[in-house]
Coordinates of C-alpha atoms and ligand atoms in Angstrom, one line a residue:
X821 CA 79.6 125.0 108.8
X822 CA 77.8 122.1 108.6
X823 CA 79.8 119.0 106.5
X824 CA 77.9 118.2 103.3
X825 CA 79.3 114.7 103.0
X826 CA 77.4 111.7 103.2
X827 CA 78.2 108.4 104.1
X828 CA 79.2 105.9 100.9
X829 CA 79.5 101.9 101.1
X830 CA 79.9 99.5 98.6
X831 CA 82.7 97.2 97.6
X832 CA 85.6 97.5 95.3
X833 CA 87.4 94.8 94.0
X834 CA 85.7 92.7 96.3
X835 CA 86.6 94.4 99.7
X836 CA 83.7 96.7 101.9
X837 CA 84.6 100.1 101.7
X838 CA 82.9 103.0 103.7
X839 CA 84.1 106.2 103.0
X840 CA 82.7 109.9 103.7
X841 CA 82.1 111.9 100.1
X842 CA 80.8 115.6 98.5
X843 CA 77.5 114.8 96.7
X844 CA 79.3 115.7 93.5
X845 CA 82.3 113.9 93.6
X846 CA 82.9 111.8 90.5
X847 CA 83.4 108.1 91.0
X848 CA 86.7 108.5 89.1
X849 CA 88.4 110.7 91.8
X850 CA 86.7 109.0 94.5
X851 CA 88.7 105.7 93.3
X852 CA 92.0 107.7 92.4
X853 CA 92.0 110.4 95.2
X854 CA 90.5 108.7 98.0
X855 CA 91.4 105.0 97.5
X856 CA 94.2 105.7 96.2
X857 CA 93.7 103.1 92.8
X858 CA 95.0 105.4 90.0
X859 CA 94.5 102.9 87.4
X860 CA 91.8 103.8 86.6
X861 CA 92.8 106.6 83.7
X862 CA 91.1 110.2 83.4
X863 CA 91.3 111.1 79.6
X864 CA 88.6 113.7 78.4
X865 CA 86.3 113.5 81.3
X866 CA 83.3 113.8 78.9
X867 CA 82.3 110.2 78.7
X868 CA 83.8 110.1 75.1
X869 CA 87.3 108.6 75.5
X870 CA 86.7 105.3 77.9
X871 CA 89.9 105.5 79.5
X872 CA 87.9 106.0 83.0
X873 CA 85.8 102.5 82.3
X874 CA 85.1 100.2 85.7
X875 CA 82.7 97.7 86.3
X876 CA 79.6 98.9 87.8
X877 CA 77.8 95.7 89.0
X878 CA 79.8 93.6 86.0
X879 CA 78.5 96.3 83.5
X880 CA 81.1 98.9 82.2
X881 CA 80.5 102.5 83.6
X882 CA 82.2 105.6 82.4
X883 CA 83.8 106.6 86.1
X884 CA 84.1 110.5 84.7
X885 CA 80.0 110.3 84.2
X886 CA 79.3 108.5 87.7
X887 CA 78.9 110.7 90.9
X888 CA 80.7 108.3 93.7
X889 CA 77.3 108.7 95.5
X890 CA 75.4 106.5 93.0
X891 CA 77.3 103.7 93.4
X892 CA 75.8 103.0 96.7
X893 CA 75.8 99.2 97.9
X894 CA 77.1 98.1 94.1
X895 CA 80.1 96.2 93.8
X896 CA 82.8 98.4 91.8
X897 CA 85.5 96.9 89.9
X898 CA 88.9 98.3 88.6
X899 CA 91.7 97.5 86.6
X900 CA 93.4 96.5 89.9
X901 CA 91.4 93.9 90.8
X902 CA 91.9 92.0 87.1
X903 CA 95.2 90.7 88.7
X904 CA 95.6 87.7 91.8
X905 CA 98.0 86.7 93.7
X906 CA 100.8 88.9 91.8
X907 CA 100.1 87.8 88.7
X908 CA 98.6 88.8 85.6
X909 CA 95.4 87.6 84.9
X910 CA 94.9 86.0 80.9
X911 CA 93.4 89.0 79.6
X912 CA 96.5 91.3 80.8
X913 CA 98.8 88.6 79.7
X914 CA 96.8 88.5 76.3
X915 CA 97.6 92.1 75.9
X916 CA 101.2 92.1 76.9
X917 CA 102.3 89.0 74.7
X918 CA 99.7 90.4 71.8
X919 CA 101.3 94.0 71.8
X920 CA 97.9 95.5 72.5
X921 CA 99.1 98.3 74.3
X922 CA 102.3 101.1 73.9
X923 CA 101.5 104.1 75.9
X924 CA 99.4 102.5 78.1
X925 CA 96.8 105.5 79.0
X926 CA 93.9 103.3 77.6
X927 CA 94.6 99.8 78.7
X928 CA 92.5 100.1 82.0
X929 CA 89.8 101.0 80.0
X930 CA 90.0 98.6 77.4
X931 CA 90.5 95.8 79.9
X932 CA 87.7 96.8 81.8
X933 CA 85.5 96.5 78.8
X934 CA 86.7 93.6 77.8
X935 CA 86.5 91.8 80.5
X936 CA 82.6 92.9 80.9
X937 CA 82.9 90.8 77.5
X938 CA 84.2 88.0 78.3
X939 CA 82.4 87.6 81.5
X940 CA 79.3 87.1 78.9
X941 CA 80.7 85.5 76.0
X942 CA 83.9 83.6 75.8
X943 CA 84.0 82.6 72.2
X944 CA 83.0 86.0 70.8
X945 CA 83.9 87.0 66.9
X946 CA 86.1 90.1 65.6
X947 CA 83.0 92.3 65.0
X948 CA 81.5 91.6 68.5
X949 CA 84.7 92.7 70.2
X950 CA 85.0 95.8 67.9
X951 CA 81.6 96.8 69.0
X952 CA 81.9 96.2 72.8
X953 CA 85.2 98.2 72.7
X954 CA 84.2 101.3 70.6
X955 CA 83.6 103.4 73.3
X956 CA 87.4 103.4 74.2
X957 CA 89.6 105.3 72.1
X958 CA 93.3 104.6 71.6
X959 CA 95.6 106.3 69.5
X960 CA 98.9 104.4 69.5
X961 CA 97.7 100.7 68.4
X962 CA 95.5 100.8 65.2
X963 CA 92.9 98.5 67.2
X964 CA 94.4 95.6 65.5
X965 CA 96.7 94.0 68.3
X966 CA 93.9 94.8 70.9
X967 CA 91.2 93.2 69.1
X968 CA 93.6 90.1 68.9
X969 CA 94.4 90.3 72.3
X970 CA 90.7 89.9 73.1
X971 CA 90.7 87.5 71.0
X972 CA 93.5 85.0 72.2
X973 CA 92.5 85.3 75.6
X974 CA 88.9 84.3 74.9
X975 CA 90.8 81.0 72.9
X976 CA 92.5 80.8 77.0
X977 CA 89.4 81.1 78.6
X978 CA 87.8 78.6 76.7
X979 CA 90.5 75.9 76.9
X980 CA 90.4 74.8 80.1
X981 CA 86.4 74.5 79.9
X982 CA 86.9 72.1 76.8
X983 CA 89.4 69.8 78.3
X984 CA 86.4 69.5 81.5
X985 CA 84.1 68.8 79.4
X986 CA 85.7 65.8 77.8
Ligands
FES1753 S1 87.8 110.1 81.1 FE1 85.8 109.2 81.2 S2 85.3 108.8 79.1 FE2 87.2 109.8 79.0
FES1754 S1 98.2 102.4 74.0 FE1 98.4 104.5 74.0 S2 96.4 105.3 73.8 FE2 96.2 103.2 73.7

């Protein structure tokens, strides 16, 4: 029988991947299953929970919504590629010394869409970062540590920027 798979390339995290996929295989499994990057969380796999939220092309994307297939020549990023060289990166940090995670199960998705946040707006307020991040549900935090681990690492971002500028 004739293979129905096509031919997929774009980059994740910043590296060329080529990959053979089924037409209807979601961009979360393609990520989990085939490259092996199981950071990226599958919650309800109905778009509502935001636990499966990359970057598409620096926008957030729910992965569970996404057929692999459309994300032809974009540039993908997941929670794995927040981190360099080993290390945290300020937002991760923010959220570990901020307590803005317990179980875990959203963080990928939460600093996903954060980071699409920050990328756009490094001195944004409370409300701003409430609304950017109410697609992802968590049930263990309240909201309140995440919103001011958002918050401190946007205070991080911006530091280094105002000591250049003077
Ligand atoms: S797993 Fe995609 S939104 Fe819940
Ligand atoms: S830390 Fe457990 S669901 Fe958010």
């Amino acid at each position: 029988m004739k293979s129905s798979k096509t031919t997929l390339s774009l980059t994740v995290n910043g590296s060329p991947v080529t990959d053979e996929v089924e037409p209807r295989l979601l961009l979360s499994d393609f990520l989990r299953h085939q490259l092996g990057l199981t950071g990226t969380h599958v919650g309800c796999e109905q778009g509502v929970c935001g636990a499966c939220t990359v970057l598409i092309d620096g926008e957030p994307a729910r992965s569970c919504l996404t057929f692999a297939c459309q994300a032809e020549d974009t540039a993908v990023e997941t929670v794995e590629g927040l981190a360099s060289e080993g290390g945290l990166n300020v937002l991760q940090r923010s959220f570990q010394e901020n307590h803005g995670l317990q179980c875990g199960f959203c963080t990928p998705g939460f600093l996903m869409a954060a980071t699409a946040l920050l990328n756009r707006n490094d001195d944004p307020s409370d409300d701003e970062i409430r609304e950017e991040l109410s697609g992802n549900i968590c049930r263990c935090t309240g909201y309140e540590n995440i919103v001011r681990s958002v918050r401190a690492a946007a205070e991080q971002i911006r530091e280094p920027r105002r000591t250049q500028a003077r």
